[in-house]
PDB file of N, CA and C in Angstrom:
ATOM      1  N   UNK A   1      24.317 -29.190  25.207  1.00  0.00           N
ATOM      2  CA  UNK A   1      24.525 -29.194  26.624  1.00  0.00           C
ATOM      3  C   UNK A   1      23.240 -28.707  27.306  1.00  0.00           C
ATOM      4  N   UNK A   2      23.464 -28.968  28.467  1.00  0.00           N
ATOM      5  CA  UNK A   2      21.879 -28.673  29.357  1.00  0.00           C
ATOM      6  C   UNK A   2      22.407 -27.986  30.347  1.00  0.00           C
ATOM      7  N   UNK A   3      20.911 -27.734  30.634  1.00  0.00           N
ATOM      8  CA  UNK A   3      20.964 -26.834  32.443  1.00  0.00           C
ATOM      9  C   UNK A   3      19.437 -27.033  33.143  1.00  0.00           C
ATOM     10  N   UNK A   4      19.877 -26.933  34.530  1.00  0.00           N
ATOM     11  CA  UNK A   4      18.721 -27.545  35.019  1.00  0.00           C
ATOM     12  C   UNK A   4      18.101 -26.527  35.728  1.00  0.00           C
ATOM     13  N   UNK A   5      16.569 -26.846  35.807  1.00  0.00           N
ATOM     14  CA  UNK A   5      15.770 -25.992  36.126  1.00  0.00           C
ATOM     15  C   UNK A   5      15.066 -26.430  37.510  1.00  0.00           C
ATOM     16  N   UNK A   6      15.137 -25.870  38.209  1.00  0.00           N
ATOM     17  CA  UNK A   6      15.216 -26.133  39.638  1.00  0.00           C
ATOM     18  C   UNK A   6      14.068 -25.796  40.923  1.00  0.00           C
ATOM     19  N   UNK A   7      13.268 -26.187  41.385  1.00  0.00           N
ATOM     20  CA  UNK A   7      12.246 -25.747  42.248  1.00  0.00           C
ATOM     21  C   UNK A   7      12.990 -25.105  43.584  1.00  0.00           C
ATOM     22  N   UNK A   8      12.238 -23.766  43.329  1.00  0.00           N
ATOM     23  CA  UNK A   8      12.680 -22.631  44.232  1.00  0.00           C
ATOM     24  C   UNK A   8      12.868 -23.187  45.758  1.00  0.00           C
ATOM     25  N   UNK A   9      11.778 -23.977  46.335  1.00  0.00           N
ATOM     26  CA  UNK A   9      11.327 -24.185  47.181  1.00  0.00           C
ATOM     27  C   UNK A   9      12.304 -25.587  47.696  1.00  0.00           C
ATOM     28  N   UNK A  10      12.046 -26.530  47.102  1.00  0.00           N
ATOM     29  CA  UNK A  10      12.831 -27.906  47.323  1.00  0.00           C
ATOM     30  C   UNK A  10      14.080 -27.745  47.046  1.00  0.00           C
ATOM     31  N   UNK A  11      14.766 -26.796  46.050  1.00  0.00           N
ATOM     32  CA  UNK A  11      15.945 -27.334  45.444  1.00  0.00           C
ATOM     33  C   UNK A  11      16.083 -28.442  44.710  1.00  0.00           C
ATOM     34  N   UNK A  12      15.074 -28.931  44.539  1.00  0.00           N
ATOM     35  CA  UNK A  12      15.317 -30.420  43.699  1.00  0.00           C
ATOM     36  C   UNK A  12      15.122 -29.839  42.396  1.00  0.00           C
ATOM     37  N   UNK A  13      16.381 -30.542  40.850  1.00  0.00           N
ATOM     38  CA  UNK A  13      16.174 -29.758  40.208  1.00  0.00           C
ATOM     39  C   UNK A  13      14.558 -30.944  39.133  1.00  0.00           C
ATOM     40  N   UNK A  14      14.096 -29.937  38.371  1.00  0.00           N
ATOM     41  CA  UNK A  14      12.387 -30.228  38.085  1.00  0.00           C
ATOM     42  C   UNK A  14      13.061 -31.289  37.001  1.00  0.00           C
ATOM     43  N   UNK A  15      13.844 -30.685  35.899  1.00  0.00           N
ATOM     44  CA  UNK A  15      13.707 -30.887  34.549  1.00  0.00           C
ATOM     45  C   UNK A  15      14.786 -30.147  33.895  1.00  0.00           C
ATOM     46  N   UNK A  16      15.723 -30.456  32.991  1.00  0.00           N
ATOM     47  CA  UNK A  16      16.890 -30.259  32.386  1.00  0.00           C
ATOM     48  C   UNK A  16      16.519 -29.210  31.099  1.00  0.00           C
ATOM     49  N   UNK A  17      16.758 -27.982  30.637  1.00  0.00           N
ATOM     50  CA  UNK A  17      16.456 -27.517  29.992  1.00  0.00           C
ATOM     51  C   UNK A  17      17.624 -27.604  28.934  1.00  0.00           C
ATOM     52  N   UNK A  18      17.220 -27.678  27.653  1.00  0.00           N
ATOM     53  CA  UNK A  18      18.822 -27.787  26.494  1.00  0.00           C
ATOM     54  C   UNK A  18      18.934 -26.521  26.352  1.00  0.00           C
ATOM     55  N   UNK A  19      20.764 -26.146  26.676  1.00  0.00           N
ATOM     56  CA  UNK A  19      21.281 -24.824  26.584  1.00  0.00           C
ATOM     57  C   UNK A  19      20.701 -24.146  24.916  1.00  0.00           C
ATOM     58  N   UNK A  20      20.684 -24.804  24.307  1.00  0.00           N
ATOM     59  CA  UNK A  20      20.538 -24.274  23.020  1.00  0.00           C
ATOM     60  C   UNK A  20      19.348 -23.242  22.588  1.00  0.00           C
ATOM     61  N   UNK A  21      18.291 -23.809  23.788  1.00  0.00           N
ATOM     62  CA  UNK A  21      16.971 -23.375  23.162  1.00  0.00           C
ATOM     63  C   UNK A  21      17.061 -21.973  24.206  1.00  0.00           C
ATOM     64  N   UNK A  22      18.011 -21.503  25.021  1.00  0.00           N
ATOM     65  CA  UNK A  22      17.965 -20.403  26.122  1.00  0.00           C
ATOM     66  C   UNK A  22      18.667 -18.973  25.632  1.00  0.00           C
ATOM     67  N   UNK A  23      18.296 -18.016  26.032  1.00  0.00           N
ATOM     68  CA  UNK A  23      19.203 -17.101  25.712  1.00  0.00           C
ATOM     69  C   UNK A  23      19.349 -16.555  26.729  1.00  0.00           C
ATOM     70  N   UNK A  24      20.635 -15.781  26.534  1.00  0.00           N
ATOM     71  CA  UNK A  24      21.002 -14.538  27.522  1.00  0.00           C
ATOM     72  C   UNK A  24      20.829 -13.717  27.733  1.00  0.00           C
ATOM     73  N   UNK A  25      19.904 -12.841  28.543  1.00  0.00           N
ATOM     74  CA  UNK A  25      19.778 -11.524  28.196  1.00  0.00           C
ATOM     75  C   UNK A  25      20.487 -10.202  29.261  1.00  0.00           C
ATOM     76  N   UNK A  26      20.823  -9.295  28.615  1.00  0.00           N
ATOM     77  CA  UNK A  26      21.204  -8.296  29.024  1.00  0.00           C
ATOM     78  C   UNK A  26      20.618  -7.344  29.254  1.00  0.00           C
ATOM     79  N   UNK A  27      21.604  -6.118  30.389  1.00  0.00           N
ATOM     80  CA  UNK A  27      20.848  -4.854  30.798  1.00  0.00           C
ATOM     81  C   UNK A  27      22.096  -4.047  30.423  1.00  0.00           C
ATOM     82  N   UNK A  28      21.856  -3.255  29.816  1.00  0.00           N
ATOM     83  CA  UNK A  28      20.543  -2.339  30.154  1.00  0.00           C
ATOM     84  C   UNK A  28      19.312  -2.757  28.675  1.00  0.00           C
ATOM     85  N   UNK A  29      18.379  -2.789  28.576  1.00  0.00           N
ATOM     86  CA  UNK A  29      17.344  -2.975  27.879  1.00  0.00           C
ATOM     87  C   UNK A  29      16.688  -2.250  27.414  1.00  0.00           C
ATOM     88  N   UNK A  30      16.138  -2.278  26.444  1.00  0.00           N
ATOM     89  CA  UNK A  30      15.342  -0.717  25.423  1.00  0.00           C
ATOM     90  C   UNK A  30      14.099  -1.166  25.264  1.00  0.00           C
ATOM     91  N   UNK A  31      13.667  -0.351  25.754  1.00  0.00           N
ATOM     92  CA  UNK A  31      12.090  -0.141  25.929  1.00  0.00           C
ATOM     93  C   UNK A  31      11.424   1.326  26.081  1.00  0.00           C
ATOM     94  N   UNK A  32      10.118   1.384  24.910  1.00  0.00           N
ATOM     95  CA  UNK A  32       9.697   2.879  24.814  1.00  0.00           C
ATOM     96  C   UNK A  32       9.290   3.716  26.326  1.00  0.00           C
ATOM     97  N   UNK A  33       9.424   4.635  26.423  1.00  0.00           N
ATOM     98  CA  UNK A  33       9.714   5.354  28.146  1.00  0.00           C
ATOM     99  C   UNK A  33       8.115   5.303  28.246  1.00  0.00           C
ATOM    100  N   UNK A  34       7.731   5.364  27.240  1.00  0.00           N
ATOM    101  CA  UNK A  34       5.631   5.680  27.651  1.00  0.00           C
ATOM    102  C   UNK A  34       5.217   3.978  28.018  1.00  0.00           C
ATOM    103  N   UNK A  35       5.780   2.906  26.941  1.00  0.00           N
ATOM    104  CA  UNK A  35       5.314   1.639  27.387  1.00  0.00           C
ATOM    105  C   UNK A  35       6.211   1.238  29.048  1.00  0.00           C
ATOM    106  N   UNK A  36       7.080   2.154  29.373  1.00  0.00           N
ATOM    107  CA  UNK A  36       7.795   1.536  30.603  1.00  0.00           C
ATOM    108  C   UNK A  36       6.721   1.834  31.617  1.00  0.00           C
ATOM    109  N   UNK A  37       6.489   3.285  31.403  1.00  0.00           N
ATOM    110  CA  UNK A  37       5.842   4.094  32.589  1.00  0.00           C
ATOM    111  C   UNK A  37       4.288   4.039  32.655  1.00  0.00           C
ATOM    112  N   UNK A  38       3.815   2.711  31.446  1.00  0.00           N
ATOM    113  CA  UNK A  38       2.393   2.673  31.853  1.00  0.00           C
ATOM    114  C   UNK A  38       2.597   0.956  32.479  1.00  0.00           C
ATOM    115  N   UNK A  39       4.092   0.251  32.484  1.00  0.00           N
ATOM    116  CA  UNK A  39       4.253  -0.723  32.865  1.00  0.00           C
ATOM    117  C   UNK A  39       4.387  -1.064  34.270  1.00  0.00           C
ATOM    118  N   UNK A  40       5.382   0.226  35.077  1.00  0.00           N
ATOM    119  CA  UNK A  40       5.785   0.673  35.938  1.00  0.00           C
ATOM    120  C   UNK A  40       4.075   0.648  36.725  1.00  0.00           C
ATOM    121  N   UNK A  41       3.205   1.512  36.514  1.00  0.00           N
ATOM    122  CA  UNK A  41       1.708   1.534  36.689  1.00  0.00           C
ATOM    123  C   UNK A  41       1.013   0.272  37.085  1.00  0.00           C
ATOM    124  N   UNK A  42       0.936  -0.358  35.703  1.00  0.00           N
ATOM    125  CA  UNK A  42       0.388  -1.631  36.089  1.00  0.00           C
ATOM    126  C   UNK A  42       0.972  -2.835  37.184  1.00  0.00           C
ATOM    127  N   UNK A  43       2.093  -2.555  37.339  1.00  0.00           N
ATOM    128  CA  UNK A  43       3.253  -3.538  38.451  1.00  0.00           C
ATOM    129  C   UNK A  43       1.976  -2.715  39.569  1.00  0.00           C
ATOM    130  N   UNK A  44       2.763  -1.663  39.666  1.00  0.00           N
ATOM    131  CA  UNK A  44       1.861  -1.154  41.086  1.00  0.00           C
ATOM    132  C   UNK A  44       0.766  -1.029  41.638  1.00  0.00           C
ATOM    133  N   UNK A  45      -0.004  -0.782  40.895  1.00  0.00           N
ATOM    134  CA  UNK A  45      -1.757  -1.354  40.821  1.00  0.00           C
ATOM    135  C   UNK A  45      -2.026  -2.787  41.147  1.00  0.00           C
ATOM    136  N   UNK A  46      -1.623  -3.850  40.660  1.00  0.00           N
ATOM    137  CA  UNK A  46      -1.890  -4.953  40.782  1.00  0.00           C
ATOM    138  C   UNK A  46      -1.186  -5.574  41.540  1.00  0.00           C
ATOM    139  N   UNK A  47      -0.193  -5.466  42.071  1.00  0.00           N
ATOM    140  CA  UNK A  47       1.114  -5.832  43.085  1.00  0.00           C
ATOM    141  C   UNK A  47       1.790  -6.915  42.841  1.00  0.00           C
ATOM    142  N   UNK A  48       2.568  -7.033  41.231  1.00  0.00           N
ATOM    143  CA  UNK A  48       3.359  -7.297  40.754  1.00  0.00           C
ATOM    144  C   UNK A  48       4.577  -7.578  41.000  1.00  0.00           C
ATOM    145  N   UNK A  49       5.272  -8.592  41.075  1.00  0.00           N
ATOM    146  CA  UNK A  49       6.713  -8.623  41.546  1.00  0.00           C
ATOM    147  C   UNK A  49       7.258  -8.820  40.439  1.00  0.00           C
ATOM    148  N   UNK A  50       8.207  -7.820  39.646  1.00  0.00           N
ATOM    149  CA  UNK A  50       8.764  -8.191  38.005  1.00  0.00           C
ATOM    150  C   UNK A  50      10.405  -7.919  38.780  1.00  0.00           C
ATOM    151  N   UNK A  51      11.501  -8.927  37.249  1.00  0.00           N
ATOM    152  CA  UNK A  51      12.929  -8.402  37.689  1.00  0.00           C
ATOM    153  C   UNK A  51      13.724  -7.644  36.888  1.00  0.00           C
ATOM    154  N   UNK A  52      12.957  -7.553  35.914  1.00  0.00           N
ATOM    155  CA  UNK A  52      13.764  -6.273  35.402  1.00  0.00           C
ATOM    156  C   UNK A  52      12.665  -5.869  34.431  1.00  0.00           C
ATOM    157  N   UNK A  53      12.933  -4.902  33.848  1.00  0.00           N
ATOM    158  CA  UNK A  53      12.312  -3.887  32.752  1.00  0.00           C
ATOM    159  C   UNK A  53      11.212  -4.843  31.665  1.00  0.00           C
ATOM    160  N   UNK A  54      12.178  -5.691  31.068  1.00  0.00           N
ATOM    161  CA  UNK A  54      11.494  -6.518  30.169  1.00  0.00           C
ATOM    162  C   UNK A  54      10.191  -7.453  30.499  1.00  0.00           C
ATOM    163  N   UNK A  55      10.424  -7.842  32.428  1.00  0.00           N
ATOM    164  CA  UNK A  55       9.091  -8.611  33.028  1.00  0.00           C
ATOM    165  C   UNK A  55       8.233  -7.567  32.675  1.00  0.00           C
ATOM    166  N   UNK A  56       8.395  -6.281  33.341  1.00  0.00           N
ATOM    167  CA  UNK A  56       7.365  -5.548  33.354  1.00  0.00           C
ATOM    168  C   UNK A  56       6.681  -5.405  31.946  1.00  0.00           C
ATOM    169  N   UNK A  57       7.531  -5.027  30.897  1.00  0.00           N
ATOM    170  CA  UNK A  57       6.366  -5.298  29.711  1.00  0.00           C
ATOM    171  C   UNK A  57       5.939  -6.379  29.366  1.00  0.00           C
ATOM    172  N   UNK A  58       6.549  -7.569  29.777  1.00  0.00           N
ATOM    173  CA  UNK A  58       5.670  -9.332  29.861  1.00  0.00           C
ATOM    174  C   UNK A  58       4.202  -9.053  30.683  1.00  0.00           C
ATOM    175  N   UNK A  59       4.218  -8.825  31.589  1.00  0.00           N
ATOM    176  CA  UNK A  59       3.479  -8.125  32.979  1.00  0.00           C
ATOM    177  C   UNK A  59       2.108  -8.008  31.907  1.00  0.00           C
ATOM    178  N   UNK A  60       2.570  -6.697  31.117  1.00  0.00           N
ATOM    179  CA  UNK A  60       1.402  -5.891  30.069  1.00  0.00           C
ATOM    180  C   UNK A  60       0.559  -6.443  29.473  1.00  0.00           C
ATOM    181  N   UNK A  61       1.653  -7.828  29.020  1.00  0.00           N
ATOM    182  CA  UNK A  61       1.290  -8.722  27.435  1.00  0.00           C
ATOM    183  C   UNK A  61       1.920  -8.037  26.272  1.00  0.00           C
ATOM    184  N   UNK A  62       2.241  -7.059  26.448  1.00  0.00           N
ATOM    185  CA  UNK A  62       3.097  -6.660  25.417  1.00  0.00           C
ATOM    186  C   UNK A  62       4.038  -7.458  24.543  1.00  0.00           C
ATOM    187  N   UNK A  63       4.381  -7.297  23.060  1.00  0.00           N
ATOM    188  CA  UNK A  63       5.652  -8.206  22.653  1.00  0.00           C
ATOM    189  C   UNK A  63       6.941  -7.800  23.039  1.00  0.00           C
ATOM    190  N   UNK A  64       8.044  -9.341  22.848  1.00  0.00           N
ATOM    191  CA  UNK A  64       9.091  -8.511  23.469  1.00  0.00           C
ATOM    192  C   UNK A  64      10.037  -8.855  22.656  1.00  0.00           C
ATOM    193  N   UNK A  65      10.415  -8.074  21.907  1.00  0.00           N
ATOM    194  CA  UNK A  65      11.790  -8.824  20.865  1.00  0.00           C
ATOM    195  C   UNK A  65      13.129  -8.985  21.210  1.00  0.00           C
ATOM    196  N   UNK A  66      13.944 -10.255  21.105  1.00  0.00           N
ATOM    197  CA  UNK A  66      15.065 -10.301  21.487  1.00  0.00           C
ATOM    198  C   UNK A  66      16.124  -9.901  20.136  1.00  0.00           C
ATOM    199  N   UNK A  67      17.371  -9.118  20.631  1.00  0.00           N
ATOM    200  CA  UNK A  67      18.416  -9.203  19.310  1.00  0.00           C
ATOM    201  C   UNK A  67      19.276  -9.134  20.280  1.00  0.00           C
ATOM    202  N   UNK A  68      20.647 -10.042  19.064  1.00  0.00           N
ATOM    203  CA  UNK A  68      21.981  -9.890  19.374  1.00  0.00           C
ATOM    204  C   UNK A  68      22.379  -9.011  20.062  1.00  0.00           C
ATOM    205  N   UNK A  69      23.422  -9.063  21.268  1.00  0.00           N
ATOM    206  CA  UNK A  69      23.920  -7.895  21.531  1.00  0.00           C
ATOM    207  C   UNK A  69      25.713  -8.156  22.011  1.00  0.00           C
ATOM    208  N   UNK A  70      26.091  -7.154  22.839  1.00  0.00           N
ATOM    209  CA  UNK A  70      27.499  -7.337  22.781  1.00  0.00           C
ATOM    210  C   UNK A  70      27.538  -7.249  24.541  1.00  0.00           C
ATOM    211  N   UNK A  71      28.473  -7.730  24.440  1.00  0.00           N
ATOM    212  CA  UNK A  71      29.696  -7.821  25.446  1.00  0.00           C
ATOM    213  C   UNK A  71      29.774  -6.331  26.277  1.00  0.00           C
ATOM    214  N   UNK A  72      30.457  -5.369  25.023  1.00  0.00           N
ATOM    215  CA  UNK A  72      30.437  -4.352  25.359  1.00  0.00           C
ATOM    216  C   UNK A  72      29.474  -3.577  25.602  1.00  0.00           C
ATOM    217  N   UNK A  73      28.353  -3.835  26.082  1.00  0.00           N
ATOM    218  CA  UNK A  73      27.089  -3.309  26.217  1.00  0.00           C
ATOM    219  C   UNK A  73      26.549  -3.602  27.810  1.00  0.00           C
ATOM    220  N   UNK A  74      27.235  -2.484  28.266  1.00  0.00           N
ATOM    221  CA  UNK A  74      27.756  -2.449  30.039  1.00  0.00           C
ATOM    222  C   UNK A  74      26.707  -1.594  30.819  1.00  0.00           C
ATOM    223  N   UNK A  75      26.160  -2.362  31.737  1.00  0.00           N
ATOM    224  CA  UNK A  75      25.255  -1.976  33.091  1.00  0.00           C
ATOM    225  C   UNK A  75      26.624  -1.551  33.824  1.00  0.00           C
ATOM    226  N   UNK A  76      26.509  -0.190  33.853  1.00  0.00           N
ATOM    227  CA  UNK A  76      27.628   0.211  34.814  1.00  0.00           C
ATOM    228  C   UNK A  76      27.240   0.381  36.508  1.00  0.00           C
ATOM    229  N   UNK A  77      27.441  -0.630  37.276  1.00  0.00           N
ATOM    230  CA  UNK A  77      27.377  -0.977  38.261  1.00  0.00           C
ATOM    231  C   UNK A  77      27.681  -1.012  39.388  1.00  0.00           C
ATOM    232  N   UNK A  78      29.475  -1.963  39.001  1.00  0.00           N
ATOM    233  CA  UNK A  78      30.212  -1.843  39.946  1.00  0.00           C
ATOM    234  C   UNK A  78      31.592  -0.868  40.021  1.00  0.00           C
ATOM    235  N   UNK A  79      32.297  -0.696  40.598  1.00  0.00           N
ATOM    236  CA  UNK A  79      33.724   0.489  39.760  1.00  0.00           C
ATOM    237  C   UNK A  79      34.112  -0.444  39.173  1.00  0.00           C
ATOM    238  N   UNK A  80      34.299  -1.946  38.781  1.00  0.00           N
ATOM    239  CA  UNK A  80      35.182  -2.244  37.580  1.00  0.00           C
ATOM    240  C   UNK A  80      34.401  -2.027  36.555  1.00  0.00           C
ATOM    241  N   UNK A  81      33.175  -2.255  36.481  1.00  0.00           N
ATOM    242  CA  UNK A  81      32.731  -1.212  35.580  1.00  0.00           C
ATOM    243  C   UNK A  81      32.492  -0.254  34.671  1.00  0.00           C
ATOM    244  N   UNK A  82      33.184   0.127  35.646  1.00  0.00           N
ATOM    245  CA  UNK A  82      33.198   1.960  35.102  1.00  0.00           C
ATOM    246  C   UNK A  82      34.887   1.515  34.436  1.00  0.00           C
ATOM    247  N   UNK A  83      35.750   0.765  35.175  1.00  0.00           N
ATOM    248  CA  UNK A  83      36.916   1.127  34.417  1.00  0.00           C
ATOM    249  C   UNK A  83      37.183  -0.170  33.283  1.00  0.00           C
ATOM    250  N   UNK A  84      36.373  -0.626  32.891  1.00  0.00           N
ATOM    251  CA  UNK A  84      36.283  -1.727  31.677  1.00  0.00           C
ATOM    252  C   UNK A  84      35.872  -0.729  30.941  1.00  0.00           C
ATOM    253  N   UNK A  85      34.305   0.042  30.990  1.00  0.00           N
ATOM    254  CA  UNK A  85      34.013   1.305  30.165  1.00  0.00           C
ATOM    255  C   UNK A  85      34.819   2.038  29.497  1.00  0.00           C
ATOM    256  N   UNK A  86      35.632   2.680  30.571  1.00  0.00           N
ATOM    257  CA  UNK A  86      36.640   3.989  30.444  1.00  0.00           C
ATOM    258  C   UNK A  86      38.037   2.905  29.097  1.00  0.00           C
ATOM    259  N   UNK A  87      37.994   1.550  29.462  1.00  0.00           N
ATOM    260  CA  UNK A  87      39.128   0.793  28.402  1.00  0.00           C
ATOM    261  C   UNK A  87      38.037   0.607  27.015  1.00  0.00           C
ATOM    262  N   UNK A  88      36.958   0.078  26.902  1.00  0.00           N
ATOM    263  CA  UNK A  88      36.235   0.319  25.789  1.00  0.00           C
ATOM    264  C   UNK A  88      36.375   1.519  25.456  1.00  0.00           C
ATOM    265  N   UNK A  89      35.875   2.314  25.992  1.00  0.00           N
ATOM    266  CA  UNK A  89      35.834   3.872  25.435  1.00  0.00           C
ATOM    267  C   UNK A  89      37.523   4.100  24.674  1.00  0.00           C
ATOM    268  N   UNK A  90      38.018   4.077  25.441  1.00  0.00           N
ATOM    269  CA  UNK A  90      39.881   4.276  24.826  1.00  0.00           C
ATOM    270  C   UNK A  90      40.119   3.267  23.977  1.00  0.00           C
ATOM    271  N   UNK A  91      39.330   2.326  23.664  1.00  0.00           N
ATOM    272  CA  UNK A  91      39.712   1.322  22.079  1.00  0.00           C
ATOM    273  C   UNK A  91      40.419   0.049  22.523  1.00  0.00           C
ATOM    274  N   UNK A  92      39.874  -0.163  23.890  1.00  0.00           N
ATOM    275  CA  UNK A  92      40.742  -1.455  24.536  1.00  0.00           C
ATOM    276  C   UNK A  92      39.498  -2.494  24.716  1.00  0.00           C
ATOM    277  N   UNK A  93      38.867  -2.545  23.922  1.00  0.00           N
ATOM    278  CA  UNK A  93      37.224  -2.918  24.299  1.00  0.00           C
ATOM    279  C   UNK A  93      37.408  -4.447  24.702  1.00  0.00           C
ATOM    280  N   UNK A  94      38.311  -5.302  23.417  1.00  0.00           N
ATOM    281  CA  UNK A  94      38.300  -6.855  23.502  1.00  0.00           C
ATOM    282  C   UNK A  94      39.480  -7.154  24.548  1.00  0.00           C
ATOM    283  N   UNK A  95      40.259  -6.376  24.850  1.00  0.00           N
ATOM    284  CA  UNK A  95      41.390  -6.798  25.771  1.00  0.00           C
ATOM    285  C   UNK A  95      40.699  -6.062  27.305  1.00  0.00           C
ATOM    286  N   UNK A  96      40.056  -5.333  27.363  1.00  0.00           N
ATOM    287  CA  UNK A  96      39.575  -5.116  28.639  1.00  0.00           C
ATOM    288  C   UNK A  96      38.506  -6.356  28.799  1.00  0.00           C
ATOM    289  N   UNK A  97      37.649  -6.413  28.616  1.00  0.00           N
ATOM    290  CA  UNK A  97      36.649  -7.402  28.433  1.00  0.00           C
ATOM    291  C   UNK A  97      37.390  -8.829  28.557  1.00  0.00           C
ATOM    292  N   UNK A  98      38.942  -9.623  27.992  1.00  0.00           N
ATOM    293  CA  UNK A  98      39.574 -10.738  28.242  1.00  0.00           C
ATOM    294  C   UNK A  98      39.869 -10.294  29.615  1.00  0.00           C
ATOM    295  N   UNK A  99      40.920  -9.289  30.129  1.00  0.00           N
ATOM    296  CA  UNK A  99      41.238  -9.268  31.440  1.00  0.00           C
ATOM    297  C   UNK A  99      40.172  -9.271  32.622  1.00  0.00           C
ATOM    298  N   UNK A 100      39.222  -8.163  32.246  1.00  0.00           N
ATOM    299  CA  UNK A 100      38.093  -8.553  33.547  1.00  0.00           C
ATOM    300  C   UNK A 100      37.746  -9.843  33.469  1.00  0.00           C
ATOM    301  N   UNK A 101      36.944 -10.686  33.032  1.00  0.00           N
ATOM    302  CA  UNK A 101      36.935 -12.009  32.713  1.00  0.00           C
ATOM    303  C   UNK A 101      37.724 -12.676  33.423  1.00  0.00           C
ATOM    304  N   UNK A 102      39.257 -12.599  33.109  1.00  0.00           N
ATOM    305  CA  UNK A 102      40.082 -13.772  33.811  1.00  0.00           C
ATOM    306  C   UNK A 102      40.157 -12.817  35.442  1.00  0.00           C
ATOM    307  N   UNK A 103      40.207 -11.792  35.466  1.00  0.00           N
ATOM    308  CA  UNK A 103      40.400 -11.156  37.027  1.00  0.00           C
ATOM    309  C   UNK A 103      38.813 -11.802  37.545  1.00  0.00           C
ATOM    310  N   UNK A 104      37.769 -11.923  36.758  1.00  0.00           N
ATOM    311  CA  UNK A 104      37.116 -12.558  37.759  1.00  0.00           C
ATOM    312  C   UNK A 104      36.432 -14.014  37.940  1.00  0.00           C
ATOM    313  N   UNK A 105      37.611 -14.487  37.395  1.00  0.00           N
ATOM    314  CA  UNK A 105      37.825 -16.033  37.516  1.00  0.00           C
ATOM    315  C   UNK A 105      38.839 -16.331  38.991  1.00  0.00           C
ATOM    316  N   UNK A 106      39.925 -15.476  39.120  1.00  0.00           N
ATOM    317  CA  UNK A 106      40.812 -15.644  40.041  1.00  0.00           C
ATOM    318  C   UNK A 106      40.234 -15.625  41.395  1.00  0.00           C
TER     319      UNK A 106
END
């Protein structure tokens, strides 16, 4: 399956990218606090616009390794959030995670 990749500006989309070759990535993200905060640096010095943690060490040239991760591996954000957390935490991890899901399909 595909997805299309789209010019910011026109909206016209450019070129179809195959889902296969894409990944997903998640936050929160792990990165050493000394490579963040000399990353953090270089954004600001040079006047950098990055969108999350991981641009900024792209930014560097730094490498950036991707691994598997989970579901349950929550940017606590919004209050459902916090109370999908609080059902992981209590051992409701895969049935909290189905219900938010369909509550935010409705």
């Amino acid at each position: 399956s595909y997805d299309p990749q789209v010019d910011q500006d026109s909206l016209m989309v450019e070129r179809t990218l195959e889902r296969a070759t894409l990944w997903e990535v998640q936050t929160p993200q792990v990165v050493r606090p000394e490579l963040l905060r000399r990353g953090f640096e270089h954004v600001r010095e040079n006047g950098l616009e990055v969108t999350d943690d991981v641009s900024i060490i792209e930014a560097l040239g730094e490498p950036v390794k991707v691994t598997k991760g989970s579901y349950e591996n929550l940017k606590l954000t919004t209050p459902e959030d916090i109370l999908i957390a609080e059902k992981i935490l209590a051992g409701e991890g895969a049935d909290a995670m189905a219900k938010a899901k369909a509550g935010a399909a409705n």
